[in-house]
Amino acid sequence: MTGAARTEIPIRPMRPVDADTAPFWDLVDQGVLAFQRCAACRRLRFYPQARCPHCGSPEHSWDPVSGAGRVRTWSVQYNAGDPWFREHLPYVIAVVELEDDSRLRMLANIVGCDPATVHFDQRVTVVFEPVDEDRRMYAFKPT
Ligand SMILES: [Zn+2]
């Protein structure tokens, strides 16, 4: 260390991408929340995976959903080890149940409000926050 002030801008830690999840993240980058719908039993599923967890079929389509949901549980974070998250304290991590199918639940940040106002059953809708020039990350905000 030279003692000079650090001017690095923290980079947001991002999701792992593999063959199963790449289509999901490509759609998120386009501002679309979509889930795999099984071609055999027609059920939506999340997280993205190669085979339907209900019937085992590998055939599916990617179906956009409304992005409307309700907060089922949440936590307000006041500490973070990662520099990017540390700059965004306090922030909310929540489990959001999608109105498109109550079996669909996503872990996500709640944004656009005072973290102290987040509550059980709160109506939220998906938003897409820019990460860099090409990528976005989903979050939810109160409606
Ligand atoms: Zn199925």
mmCIF file with all atom_site columns, N, CA and C and ligand atoms in Angstrom, residues 38-43 45 52-57, ligand 1:
data_model
loop_
_atom_site.group_PDB
_atom_site.id
_atom_site.type_symbol
_atom_site.label_atom_id
_atom_site.label_alt_id
_atom_site.label_comp_id
_atom_site.label_asym_id
_atom_site.label_entity_id
_atom_site.label_seq_id
_atom_site.pdbx_PDB_ins_code
_atom_site.Cartn_x
_atom_site.Cartn_y
_atom_site.Cartn_z
_atom_site.occupancy
_atom_site.B_iso_or_equiv
_atom_site.pdbx_formal_charge
_atom_site.auth_seq_id
_atom_site.auth_comp_id
_atom_site.auth_asym_id
_atom_site.auth_atom_id
_atom_site.pdbx_PDB_model_num
ATOM   1  N  N  . CYS A 1 38 ? -43.064 -26.348 -18.270 1.00 0.00 ? 38 CYS A N  1
ATOM   2  C  CA . CYS A 1 38 ? -42.913 -27.724 -18.729 1.00 0.00 ? 38 CYS A CA 1
ATOM   3  C  C  . CYS A 1 38 ? -43.890 -28.007 -19.874 1.00 0.00 ? 38 CYS A C  1
ATOM   4  N  N  . ALA A 1 39 ? -43.375 -28.589 -20.975 1.00 0.00 ? 39 ALA A N  1
ATOM   5  C  CA . ALA A 1 39 ? -44.224 -28.910 -22.116 1.00 0.00 ? 39 ALA A CA 1
ATOM   6  C  C  . ALA A 1 39 ? -45.137 -30.094 -21.819 1.00 0.00 ? 39 ALA A C  1
ATOM   7  N  N  . ALA A 1 40 ? -44.784 -30.910 -20.839 1.00 0.00 ? 40 ALA A N  1
ATOM   8  C  CA . ALA A 1 40 ? -45.587 -32.098 -20.541 1.00 0.00 ? 40 ALA A CA 1
ATOM   9  C  C  . ALA A 1 40 ? -46.676 -31.807 -19.503 1.00 0.00 ? 40 ALA A C  1
ATOM   10 N  N  . CYS A 1 41 ? -46.304 -31.285 -18.343 1.00 0.00 ? 41 CYS A N  1
ATOM   11 C  CA . CYS A 1 41 ? -47.295 -31.073 -17.274 1.00 0.00 ? 41 CYS A CA 1
ATOM   12 C  C  . CYS A 1 41 ? -47.746 -29.612 -17.161 1.00 0.00 ? 41 CYS A C  1
ATOM   13 N  N  . ARG A 1 42 ? -47.124 -28.702 -17.943 1.00 0.00 ? 42 ARG A N  1
ATOM   14 C  CA . ARG A 1 42 ? -47.517 -27.299 -18.054 1.00 0.00 ? 42 ARG A CA 1
ATOM   15 C  C  . ARG A 1 42 ? -47.224 -26.463 -16.807 1.00 0.00 ? 42 ARG A C  1
ATOM   16 N  N  . ARG A 1 43 ? -46.513 -26.995 -15.843 1.00 0.00 ? 43 ARG A N  1
ATOM   17 C  CA . ARG A 1 43 ? -46.217 -26.216 -14.633 1.00 0.00 ? 43 ARG A CA 1
ATOM   18 C  C  . ARG A 1 43 ? -45.007 -25.313 -14.858 1.00 0.00 ? 43 ARG A C  1
ATOM   19 N  N  . ARG A 1 45 ? -41.685 -23.362 -13.414 1.00 0.00 ? 45 ARG A N  1
ATOM   20 C  CA . ARG A 1 45 ? -40.700 -23.712 -12.394 1.00 0.00 ? 45 ARG A CA 1
ATOM   21 C  C  . ARG A 1 45 ? -39.633 -22.634 -12.283 1.00 0.00 ? 45 ARG A C  1
ATOM   22 N  N  . CYS A 1 52 ? -37.971 -30.982 -15.615 1.00 0.00 ? 52 CYS A N  1
ATOM   23 C  CA . CYS A 1 52 ? -39.079 -30.596 -14.743 1.00 0.00 ? 52 CYS A CA 1
ATOM   24 C  C  . CYS A 1 52 ? -38.978 -31.362 -13.418 1.00 0.00 ? 52 CYS A C  1
ATOM   25 N  N  . PRO A 1 53 ? -39.009 -30.647 -12.293 1.00 0.00 ? 53 PRO A N  1
ATOM   26 C  CA . PRO A 1 53 ? -38.927 -31.340 -11.005 1.00 0.00 ? 53 PRO A CA 1
ATOM   27 C  C  . PRO A 1 53 ? -40.218 -32.090 -10.664 1.00 0.00 ? 53 PRO A C  1
ATOM   28 N  N  . HIS A 1 54 ? -41.287 -31.867 -11.429 1.00 0.00 ? 54 HIS A N  1
ATOM   29 C  CA . HIS A 1 54 ? -42.576 -32.497 -11.144 1.00 0.00 ? 54 HIS A CA 1
ATOM   30 C  C  . HIS A 1 54 ? -42.786 -33.785 -11.949 1.00 0.00 ? 54 HIS A C  1
ATOM   31 N  N  . CYS A 1 55 ? -42.345 -33.759 -13.230 1.00 0.00 ? 55 CYS A N  1
ATOM   32 C  CA . CYS A 1 55 ? -42.588 -34.937 -14.073 1.00 0.00 ? 55 CYS A CA 1
ATOM   33 C  C  . CYS A 1 55 ? -41.338 -35.442 -14.794 1.00 0.00 ? 55 CYS A C  1
ATOM   34 N  N  . GLY A 1 56 ? -40.247 -34.681 -14.729 1.00 0.00 ? 56 GLY A N  1
ATOM   35 C  CA . GLY A 1 56 ? -38.992 -35.147 -15.310 1.00 0.00 ? 56 GLY A CA 1
ATOM   36 C  C  . GLY A 1 56 ? -38.787 -34.808 -16.774 1.00 0.00 ? 56 GLY A C  1
ATOM   37 N  N  . SER A 1 57 ? -39.766 -34.170 -17.403 1.00 0.00 ? 57 SER A N  1
ATOM   38 C  CA . SER A 1 57 ? -39.621 -33.852 -18.826 1.00 0.00 ? 57 SER A CA 1
ATOM   39 C  C  . SER A 1 57 ? -38.545 -32.797 -19.048 1.00 0.00 ? 57 SER A C  1
HETATM 40 ZN ZN . ZN  B 2 .  ? -43.488 -31.362 -15.935 1.00 0.00 ? 1  ZN  B ZN 1
#
